[in-house]
Amino acid sequence: MAEAGRVISLEDAFRIVDETLAGVRLAVETVPTRTAVGRVLAREQQSYLDLPPFDKAAVDGYAIGPGRRGRRAPPCRQDACGTGGPGSQGQYRVVQTVAAGQAGVAALHPGETVKVMTGAPVPAGTTRVVMQEEAEQYGEFVKLKEQGPSNFCKQGEDMKRGDVVLPAGIVLRALDVGNLVGCGITSVEVFRRPRLAIISTGNEIVDDPALLTPGRIMNINGPMLAGLCVASGLEVSSQVSVLDTPEAVSDAVHAGLSQADIVILSGGVSVGEADFVLGALERVGLRLHFTRVAVKPGKPTAFATVEQFGKLFNREGKMVFGLPGNPVSVFLMFHVLVLRAVARLTGGPLRLRAFTVPLGGAFRRRHAERAEYVPACLTNEGRAEMLAYHGSAHLLALTRADGFVAVPFGIKELPAGASVEFFQLPGCSQ
Ligand code: AMP
Ligand code: MG
């Protein structure tokens, strides 16, 4: 605990989370591809099919073969033949009409064409499909322009059977589901969804406005964390509020760990008289890795894991994050630390995008011994504008935020136009 009580940098906190969870992975399960949006792919996926699976018409029109193979058409009425007129080159006899889904297409012979619909297989030997709009059909003959785009897709031009469709470790989007199914992959191996238990601590918090008495406040963190979990593709196994007593907190942590991979507490993690989280984590037998991080907001943040004989309890790992009580700290630390741990459990990507952008206005602060994250919005011109913000209880300030500007440790002033790192948080942009 003495070691874990040191104030460490956010970079060290990241390193400790990464090192502690190295080699820990959740179990893999097979699910129907159509239900897999938001899941992390556990294995590289190879196509079962050539795409397209056959040479396929891209337009409604007439398939023709190589060279000038048109033949002289029998005499026809001038008005029906159009400009081509009877007997001119580019005349083809229509031998078959093929719709999408139809098989058994005749091979092309000189002077013949097959009428094809979009998506239909084209005959063997096709070099071009002439768009219907560029053709003049009269009876069983048609006059076609022989030069122009091919208008058909070659078998396997998008994807060959056995080629890699998607690598392991990506979070599947609807787009990926479409591509996987298109390649014949109707079930996929994905990591089990991480399960999170949420515990809000505090004698002052209530979940029902009818219970608000002087000194009490609504429990913001519980419902917000549950929403952040759902939006991040995580499963919430429980969400409870507990009083500030050592027993209540350790009972809740124990219960949370029995069902969840990650327990998140909010509040009570500091060293005040009513802060029982750190003691509860030790009482439950967890190993504390850190309890204070040099970041504003979010300094009293703890990370602990279940261990037995110095090793993680099982290959899947179980851990606890003790987050501060104030909601802006909770929001930020969920994104930077909890989602980092989630990514480590599934091999998925870190969902925090950072851009270097110019700062809209000047920034100044009195103390620089912590990295500071300031709520900001991105302007259409690509500048980060810091928002009016009263501190870590001011969650309403985030309503207009796209993310946070990071002011590094040691920096007291930033002039307008300074290059800053802007973190786009998914929780802001949804
Ligand atoms: P603590 O870390 O427990 O000292 O809490 C710090 C601040 O966050 C206090 O003002 C608490 O009232 C507030 N707080 C704690 N938990 C919550 C919660 N679930 N929702 C909103 N505010 C909270
Ligand atoms: Mg408290």
Coordinates of C-alpha atoms and ligand atoms in Angstrom, one line a residue:
M1 CA 0.0 0.0 0.0
A2 CA 2.9 2.4 0.8
E3 CA 4.2 1.9 -2.7
A4 CA 0.8 2.1 -4.2
G5 CA 0.2 5.4 -2.4
R6 CA 2.7 7.3 -4.4
V7 CA 1.4 9.9 -6.9
I8 CA 2.4 8.6 -10.3
S9 CA 2.1 10.1 -13.8
L10 CA -0.7 9.2 -16.1
E11 CA 1.9 7.5 -18.4
D12 CA 3.0 5.3 -15.5
A13 CA -0.6 4.5 -14.8
F14 CA -1.0 3.4 -18.4
R15 CA 2.2 1.3 -18.3
I16 CA 1.1 -0.4 -15.1
V17 CA -2.3 -1.3 -16.5
D18 CA -0.7 -2.6 -19.7
E19 CA 1.9 -4.6 -17.9
T20 CA -0.5 -6.0 -15.3
L21 CA -2.9 -7.2 -18.0
A22 CA -0.3 -8.4 -20.5
G23 CA -1.3 -11.9 -21.6
V24 CA -4.7 -11.7 -20.0
R25 CA -7.5 -12.3 -22.5
L26 CA -11.2 -12.9 -22.1
A27 CA -12.7 -16.2 -23.5
V28 CA -13.6 -16.4 -27.1
E29 CA -17.2 -17.3 -28.3
T30 CA -18.8 -17.9 -31.6
V31 CA -21.8 -15.7 -32.5
P32 CA -23.9 -15.1 -35.6
T33 CA -22.1 -12.4 -37.6
R34 CA -25.3 -10.4 -37.9
T35 CA -25.4 -9.9 -34.1
A36 CA -21.7 -9.0 -33.8
V37 CA -21.7 -5.2 -34.1
G38 CA -19.5 -3.8 -31.4
R39 CA -17.7 -7.1 -30.6
V40 CA -14.0 -7.5 -30.9
L41 CA -12.9 -10.0 -33.6
A42 CA -10.8 -12.8 -32.0
R43 CA -9.4 -14.3 -35.2
E44 CA -8.4 -13.1 -38.6
Q45 CA -11.3 -13.9 -41.0
Q46 CA -10.7 -15.3 -44.5
S47 CA -13.2 -15.2 -47.3
Y48 CA -15.1 -18.3 -48.1
L49 CA -15.9 -16.9 -51.6
D50 CA -14.6 -15.0 -54.6
L51 CA -16.2 -11.6 -54.7
P52 CA -17.9 -11.2 -57.0
P53 CA -18.5 -15.0 -57.2
F54 CA -18.9 -14.9 -61.1
D55 CA -18.4 -12.4 -63.9
K56 CA -21.4 -10.2 -63.2
A57 CA -23.2 -7.4 -65.2
A58 CA -22.9 -4.0 -63.6
V59 CA -25.7 -2.5 -65.7
D60 CA -28.8 -3.6 -67.6
G61 CA -27.6 -4.1 -71.2
Y62 CA -26.2 -6.5 -73.8
A63 CA -23.1 -8.7 -73.4
I64 CA -20.7 -8.8 -76.4
G65 CA -17.5 -10.6 -77.1
P66 CA -14.1 -9.4 -78.4
G67 CA -13.5 -7.5 -81.7
R68 CA -16.1 -6.3 -84.2
R69 CA -18.3 -9.3 -84.2
G70 CA -21.5 -7.6 -85.2
R71 CA -23.0 -9.1 -88.3
R72 CA -25.3 -7.8 -91.0
A73 CA -28.9 -7.8 -89.8
P74 CA -31.7 -8.8 -92.1
P75 CA -33.6 -5.9 -93.7
C76 CA -35.9 -4.0 -91.3
R77 CA -38.0 -0.9 -91.3
Q78 CA -35.9 2.2 -91.2
D79 CA -37.8 3.8 -88.4
A80 CA -37.4 0.7 -86.2
C81 CA -33.7 0.4 -86.9
G82 CA -32.8 4.0 -86.0
T83 CA -29.6 5.5 -87.3
G84 CA -27.8 2.2 -87.8
G85 CA -30.1 1.2 -90.6
P86 CA -30.4 -2.2 -92.1
G87 CA -27.2 -4.1 -92.8
S88 CA -24.8 -1.8 -90.9
Q89 CA -22.0 -3.1 -88.6
G90 CA -22.7 -3.4 -84.8
Q91 CA -25.8 -5.5 -85.3
Y92 CA -26.3 -8.4 -83.0
R93 CA -28.8 -11.1 -82.6
V94 CA -30.2 -11.4 -79.1
V95 CA -30.0 -15.1 -78.3
Q96 CA -31.0 -15.1 -74.6
T97 CA -32.2 -12.8 -71.8
V98 CA -30.6 -13.4 -68.4
A99 CA -31.9 -11.9 -65.1
A100 CA -30.0 -11.8 -61.8
G101 CA -30.1 -15.1 -60.1
Q102 CA -30.4 -17.1 -63.3
A103 CA -27.9 -19.8 -64.3
G104 CA -27.1 -21.6 -67.5
V105 CA -26.0 -18.7 -69.7
A106 CA -25.2 -19.5 -73.3
A107 CA -21.6 -18.9 -74.5
L108 CA -21.3 -15.9 -76.9
H109 CA -20.9 -16.7 -80.7
P110 CA -19.8 -14.1 -83.2
G111 CA -22.7 -11.8 -84.0
E112 CA -24.7 -12.8 -81.0
T113 CA -25.4 -11.0 -77.8
V114 CA -27.1 -11.9 -74.5
K115 CA -29.4 -9.4 -72.9
V116 CA -28.4 -9.2 -69.2
M117 CA -29.9 -7.5 -66.2
T118 CA -27.7 -5.8 -63.4
G119 CA -26.3 -8.6 -61.2
A120 CA -26.8 -11.4 -63.8
P121 CA -23.9 -13.7 -64.8
V122 CA -22.5 -12.7 -68.1
P123 CA -21.7 -15.3 -70.8
A124 CA -18.2 -16.8 -71.1
G125 CA -16.1 -14.6 -73.4
T126 CA -17.8 -11.3 -72.6
T127 CA -15.6 -8.3 -73.1
R128 CA -18.2 -5.6 -72.5
V129 CA -21.8 -5.0 -71.5
V130 CA -23.3 -2.2 -73.6
M131 CA -25.8 -0.2 -71.5
Q132 CA -29.4 -0.6 -72.5
E133 CA -29.7 3.2 -72.9
E134 CA -27.0 3.0 -75.7
A135 CA -28.7 0.2 -77.6
E136 CA -31.4 0.1 -80.2
Q137 CA -33.3 -3.1 -80.2
Y138 CA -35.6 -4.1 -83.1
G139 CA -37.2 -7.5 -82.9
E140 CA -34.5 -10.1 -82.2
F141 CA -31.7 -7.8 -83.3
V142 CA -30.0 -4.9 -81.6
K143 CA -27.5 -2.2 -82.7
L144 CA -24.7 -1.7 -80.2
K145 CA -21.8 0.7 -79.8
E146 CA -18.7 -1.5 -79.5
Q147 CA -16.4 0.9 -77.8
G148 CA -16.8 2.0 -74.2
P149 CA -16.4 0.9 -70.6
S150 CA -16.6 -2.8 -69.8
N151 CA -19.6 -2.5 -67.4
F152 CA -19.1 -5.9 -65.8
C153 CA -17.2 -7.1 -62.7
K154 CA -14.7 -9.9 -63.0
Q155 CA -15.0 -12.9 -60.7
G156 CA -12.8 -12.3 -57.6
E157 CA -11.8 -8.7 -58.5
D158 CA -12.8 -7.5 -55.0
M159 CA -11.7 -10.5 -53.0
K160 CA -10.3 -14.0 -53.7
R161 CA -11.5 -17.0 -51.7
G162 CA -9.0 -17.4 -48.8
D163 CA -7.9 -13.7 -48.8
V164 CA -8.0 -11.9 -45.5
V165 CA -11.3 -9.9 -45.0
L166 CA -10.6 -8.5 -41.6
P167 CA -7.7 -8.8 -39.1
A168 CA -8.2 -10.0 -35.5
G169 CA -8.7 -7.2 -32.9
I170 CA -11.0 -4.9 -34.6
V171 CA -14.3 -3.7 -33.2
L172 CA -16.9 -4.8 -35.7
R173 CA -19.0 -2.1 -37.3
A174 CA -22.2 -2.6 -39.4
L175 CA -20.0 -2.2 -42.4
D176 CA -17.8 -5.1 -41.3
V177 CA -20.8 -7.3 -40.7
G178 CA -21.9 -6.5 -44.3
N179 CA -18.5 -7.4 -45.7
L180 CA -18.2 -10.6 -43.6
V181 CA -21.6 -11.9 -44.6
G182 CA -20.8 -10.9 -48.2
C183 CA -17.8 -13.2 -48.1
G184 CA -20.0 -16.1 -46.8
I185 CA -18.9 -15.7 -43.1
T186 CA -22.1 -16.0 -41.2
S187 CA -20.6 -16.7 -37.8
V188 CA -17.5 -15.2 -36.2
E189 CA -15.3 -15.8 -33.2
V190 CA -15.3 -12.8 -30.9
F191 CA -14.2 -12.1 -27.4
R192 CA -16.8 -12.4 -24.7
R193 CA -18.1 -9.0 -23.8
P194 CA -16.3 -7.7 -20.7
R195 CA -18.7 -7.5 -17.7
L196 CA -18.6 -4.5 -15.4
A197 CA -20.1 -4.0 -12.0
I198 CA -20.7 -0.4 -11.0
I199 CA -20.7 0.8 -7.4
S200 CA -21.5 4.4 -6.4
T201 CA -20.4 5.2 -2.9
G202 CA -21.5 8.1 -0.7
N203 CA -23.9 8.8 2.1
E204 CA -25.0 11.9 0.2
I205 CA -26.1 10.3 -3.1
V206 CA -29.7 9.2 -3.8
D207 CA -31.2 7.6 -6.9
D208 CA -34.7 9.1 -6.5
P209 CA -35.3 12.8 -6.4
A210 CA -38.1 12.2 -3.9
L211 CA -35.3 11.2 -1.4
L212 CA -33.4 14.5 -1.8
T213 CA -33.1 16.1 1.6
P214 CA -30.7 19.0 2.4
G215 CA -27.1 18.0 1.7
R216 CA -28.1 15.2 -0.6
I217 CA -27.4 15.0 -4.4
M218 CA -28.5 12.8 -7.2
N219 CA -26.3 9.8 -8.0
I220 CA -24.9 10.9 -11.4
N221 CA -22.0 8.5 -11.7
G222 CA -23.9 5.2 -11.5
P223 CA -26.3 5.8 -14.4
M224 CA -23.6 7.7 -16.4
L225 CA -21.1 4.8 -16.0
A226 CA -23.8 2.3 -17.0
G227 CA -24.5 4.3 -20.1
L228 CA -20.9 4.6 -21.0
C229 CA -20.5 0.9 -20.6
V230 CA -23.4 0.1 -22.9
A231 CA -22.2 2.7 -25.5
S232 CA -18.8 1.0 -25.4
G233 CA -20.2 -2.5 -26.0
L234 CA -19.7 -3.7 -22.4
E235 CA -22.1 -5.6 -20.3
V236 CA -23.2 -4.2 -16.9
S237 CA -23.7 -7.0 -14.5
S238 CA -24.8 -4.8 -11.6
Q239 CA -25.2 -1.2 -10.6
V240 CA -25.6 -0.4 -6.9
S241 CA -25.3 2.5 -4.5
V242 CA -23.7 2.0 -1.1
L243 CA -23.2 4.0 2.1
D244 CA -19.8 5.1 3.3
T245 CA -19.1 2.3 5.7
P246 CA -16.1 -0.1 5.4
E247 CA -18.5 -3.1 5.5
A248 CA -20.9 -1.8 2.9
V249 CA -18.1 -1.0 0.5
S250 CA -16.2 -4.3 0.9
D251 CA -19.4 -6.3 0.6
A252 CA -20.3 -4.5 -2.6
V253 CA -16.8 -5.0 -4.0
H254 CA -16.9 -8.7 -3.1
A255 CA -20.3 -9.1 -4.7
G256 CA -19.2 -7.2 -7.8
L257 CA -16.1 -9.3 -8.3
S258 CA -18.2 -12.5 -8.2
Q259 CA -20.0 -11.6 -11.4
A260 CA -17.8 -9.0 -13.2
D261 CA -14.4 -8.8 -14.8
I262 CA -14.1 -5.1 -13.9
V263 CA -15.6 -3.4 -10.8
I264 CA -15.8 0.4 -11.0
L265 CA -16.3 2.3 -7.8
S266 CA -16.9 6.1 -7.7
G267 CA -16.3 8.2 -4.7
G268 CA -14.6 7.4 -1.4
V269 CA -11.2 6.6 -2.9
S270 CA -9.3 9.5 -1.3
V271 CA -7.9 9.6 2.2
G272 CA -10.7 11.5 4.0
E273 CA -12.5 10.3 7.1
A274 CA -15.4 8.9 5.0
D275 CA -13.3 7.4 2.3
F276 CA -13.4 3.6 2.7
V277 CA -12.6 2.3 -0.8
L278 CA -8.8 1.7 -0.5
G279 CA -9.3 -0.1 2.8
A280 CA -12.1 -2.2 1.4
L281 CA -9.9 -3.2 -1.6
E282 CA -7.2 -4.4 0.7
R283 CA -9.7 -6.1 3.0
V284 CA -11.1 -8.1 0.0
G285 CA -7.6 -9.2 -0.7
L286 CA -6.8 -7.2 -3.8
R287 CA -3.4 -6.0 -4.8
L288 CA -3.3 -2.2 -5.1
H289 CA -1.1 -1.1 -8.1
F290 CA -1.7 2.6 -7.7
T291 CA -4.0 5.0 -5.9
R292 CA -3.0 8.4 -7.0
V293 CA -2.4 9.8 -10.5
A294 CA -0.9 13.2 -11.3
V295 CA -3.9 14.2 -13.5
K296 CA -6.5 16.9 -13.1
P297 CA -9.3 16.0 -12.8
G298 CA -8.9 12.4 -11.5
K299 CA -6.1 12.4 -9.0
P300 CA -7.5 9.9 -6.5
T301 CA -7.8 7.0 -8.9
A302 CA -7.0 3.5 -7.8
F303 CA -6.3 0.3 -9.8
A304 CA -6.3 -3.1 -8.1
T305 CA -6.3 -6.7 -9.3
V306 CA -7.4 -10.0 -7.9
E307 CA -4.3 -12.1 -7.3
Q308 CA -3.5 -15.5 -5.9
F309 CA 0.0 -16.4 -5.0
G310 CA 1.3 -13.4 -6.9
K311 CA -0.4 -14.3 -10.2
L312 CA -3.6 -13.0 -11.7
F313 CA -6.4 -15.1 -10.3
N314 CA -7.3 -16.7 -13.6
R315 CA -6.3 -16.1 -17.2
E316 CA -9.3 -13.8 -17.8
G317 CA -8.2 -11.4 -14.9
K318 CA -10.4 -9.5 -12.5
M319 CA -9.8 -5.9 -11.6
V320 CA -11.1 -2.9 -9.8
F321 CA -10.9 0.8 -10.6
G322 CA -11.6 3.2 -7.8
L323 CA -12.6 6.5 -9.5
P324 CA -13.0 9.9 -7.8
G325 CA -16.5 11.0 -6.8
N326 CA -16.8 14.0 -9.1
P327 CA -18.6 13.2 -12.4
V328 CA -16.2 14.9 -14.8
S329 CA -13.3 12.9 -13.2
V330 CA -15.3 9.7 -13.6
F331 CA -16.2 10.5 -17.2
L332 CA -12.5 11.2 -18.1
M333 CA -11.0 8.3 -16.2
F334 CA -13.5 5.9 -17.6
H335 CA -12.3 6.8 -21.1
V336 CA -8.6 7.0 -20.4
L337 CA -8.1 4.1 -17.9
V338 CA -11.1 1.8 -17.8
L339 CA -11.4 1.6 -21.6
R340 CA -7.7 1.0 -21.8
A341 CA -8.1 -2.1 -19.6
V342 CA -11.0 -3.2 -21.7
A343 CA -8.9 -3.0 -24.8
R344 CA -6.2 -5.1 -23.1
L345 CA -8.7 -7.8 -22.2
T346 CA -9.9 -8.2 -25.8
G347 CA -6.9 -7.1 -27.9
G348 CA -9.2 -4.4 -29.3
P349 CA -8.0 -0.9 -30.2
L350 CA -7.8 2.0 -27.7
R351 CA -10.8 4.1 -28.5
L352 CA -9.2 7.4 -27.7
R353 CA -8.3 9.4 -30.7
A354 CA -5.8 12.2 -30.3
F355 CA -5.2 15.0 -32.7
T356 CA -2.6 17.8 -32.6
V357 CA -4.6 21.0 -33.3
P358 CA -4.1 24.8 -32.6
L359 CA -5.5 26.1 -29.4
G360 CA -8.3 28.7 -30.0
G361 CA -7.5 31.1 -27.0
A362 CA -4.7 31.5 -24.5
F363 CA -4.6 29.2 -21.4
R364 CA -3.0 29.9 -18.0
R365 CA -3.0 28.1 -14.7
R366 CA -1.3 28.6 -11.3
H367 CA 0.0 25.1 -10.7
A368 CA 1.6 22.8 -13.2
E369 CA 2.4 19.7 -11.1
R370 CA -0.4 17.6 -12.8
A371 CA -1.3 17.0 -16.4
E372 CA -4.6 18.7 -16.9
Y373 CA -7.5 17.8 -19.2
V374 CA -9.7 20.7 -20.0
P375 CA -13.1 20.2 -21.7
A376 CA -13.0 21.7 -25.2
C377 CA -14.9 21.7 -28.5
L378 CA -13.4 21.5 -32.0
T379 CA -14.3 24.4 -34.3
N380 CA -15.1 23.9 -37.9
E381 CA -11.7 25.4 -38.7
G382 CA -10.0 22.7 -36.6
R383 CA -9.1 24.7 -33.5
A384 CA -9.7 23.5 -29.9
E385 CA -11.7 26.0 -27.9
M386 CA -11.6 25.4 -24.2
L387 CA -15.0 25.7 -22.6
A388 CA -16.1 27.6 -19.5
Y389 CA -15.7 25.1 -16.8
H390 CA -16.1 25.3 -13.0
G391 CA -14.2 22.1 -12.1
S392 CA -14.7 18.4 -11.8
A393 CA -18.3 18.6 -10.5
H394 CA -19.4 20.6 -13.6
L395 CA -20.6 17.8 -15.8
L396 CA -22.9 20.2 -17.7
A397 CA -19.8 21.8 -19.1
L398 CA -19.3 18.6 -21.2
T399 CA -22.6 19.0 -23.0
R400 CA -20.9 21.1 -25.7
A401 CA -17.5 19.4 -25.5
D402 CA -16.1 17.1 -28.2
G403 CA -13.3 16.0 -25.9
F404 CA -10.5 17.3 -23.8
V405 CA -7.3 19.4 -24.4
A406 CA -4.4 17.9 -22.6
V407 CA -2.2 20.4 -20.9
P408 CA 1.1 18.6 -20.1
F409 CA 2.7 18.4 -16.7
G410 CA 5.0 21.4 -16.1
I411 CA 3.2 23.7 -18.5
K412 CA 1.6 26.8 -16.9
E413 CA 0.7 28.9 -20.0
L414 CA -0.3 28.2 -23.6
P415 CA -0.7 31.0 -26.0
A416 CA -3.5 31.1 -28.6
G417 CA -2.5 29.1 -31.6
A418 CA -0.2 26.8 -29.6
S419 CA -0.2 23.2 -30.8
V420 CA -2.1 21.0 -28.3
E421 CA -3.2 17.4 -28.0
F422 CA -6.9 17.1 -28.3
F423 CA -8.5 13.8 -27.2
Q424 CA -11.8 13.0 -28.9
L425 CA -13.8 11.0 -26.4
P426 CA -16.5 8.7 -27.8
G427 CA -18.7 9.5 -24.9
C428 CA -18.8 13.1 -26.0
S429 CA -19.5 12.6 -29.7
Q430 CA -22.4 10.2 -29.4
Ligands
AMP1 P1 -15.6 11.8 -2.7 O1 -14.5 11.3 -3.7 O2 -16.4 10.6 -2.2 O3 -15.1 12.7 -1.7 O4 -16.6 12.7 -3.6 C1 -16.1 13.8 -4.2 C2 -17.3 14.7 -4.7 O5 -18.0 13.9 -5.7 C3 -18.3 15.0 -3.6 O6 -18.7 16.3 -3.7 C4 -19.4 14.0 -3.8 O7 -20.6 14.5 -3.3 C5 -19.4 13.9 -5.3 N1 -20.0 12.6 -5.7 C6 -19.6 11.4 -5.2 N2 -20.3 10.4 -5.8 C7 -21.1 11.0 -6.7 C8 -22.1 10.5 -7.5 N3 -22.4 9.2 -7.6 N4 -22.8 11.4 -8.3 C9 -22.5 12.7 -8.2 N5 -21.6 13.2 -7.4 C10 -20.9 12.4 -6.6
MG2 MG -17.7 10.2 -0.7

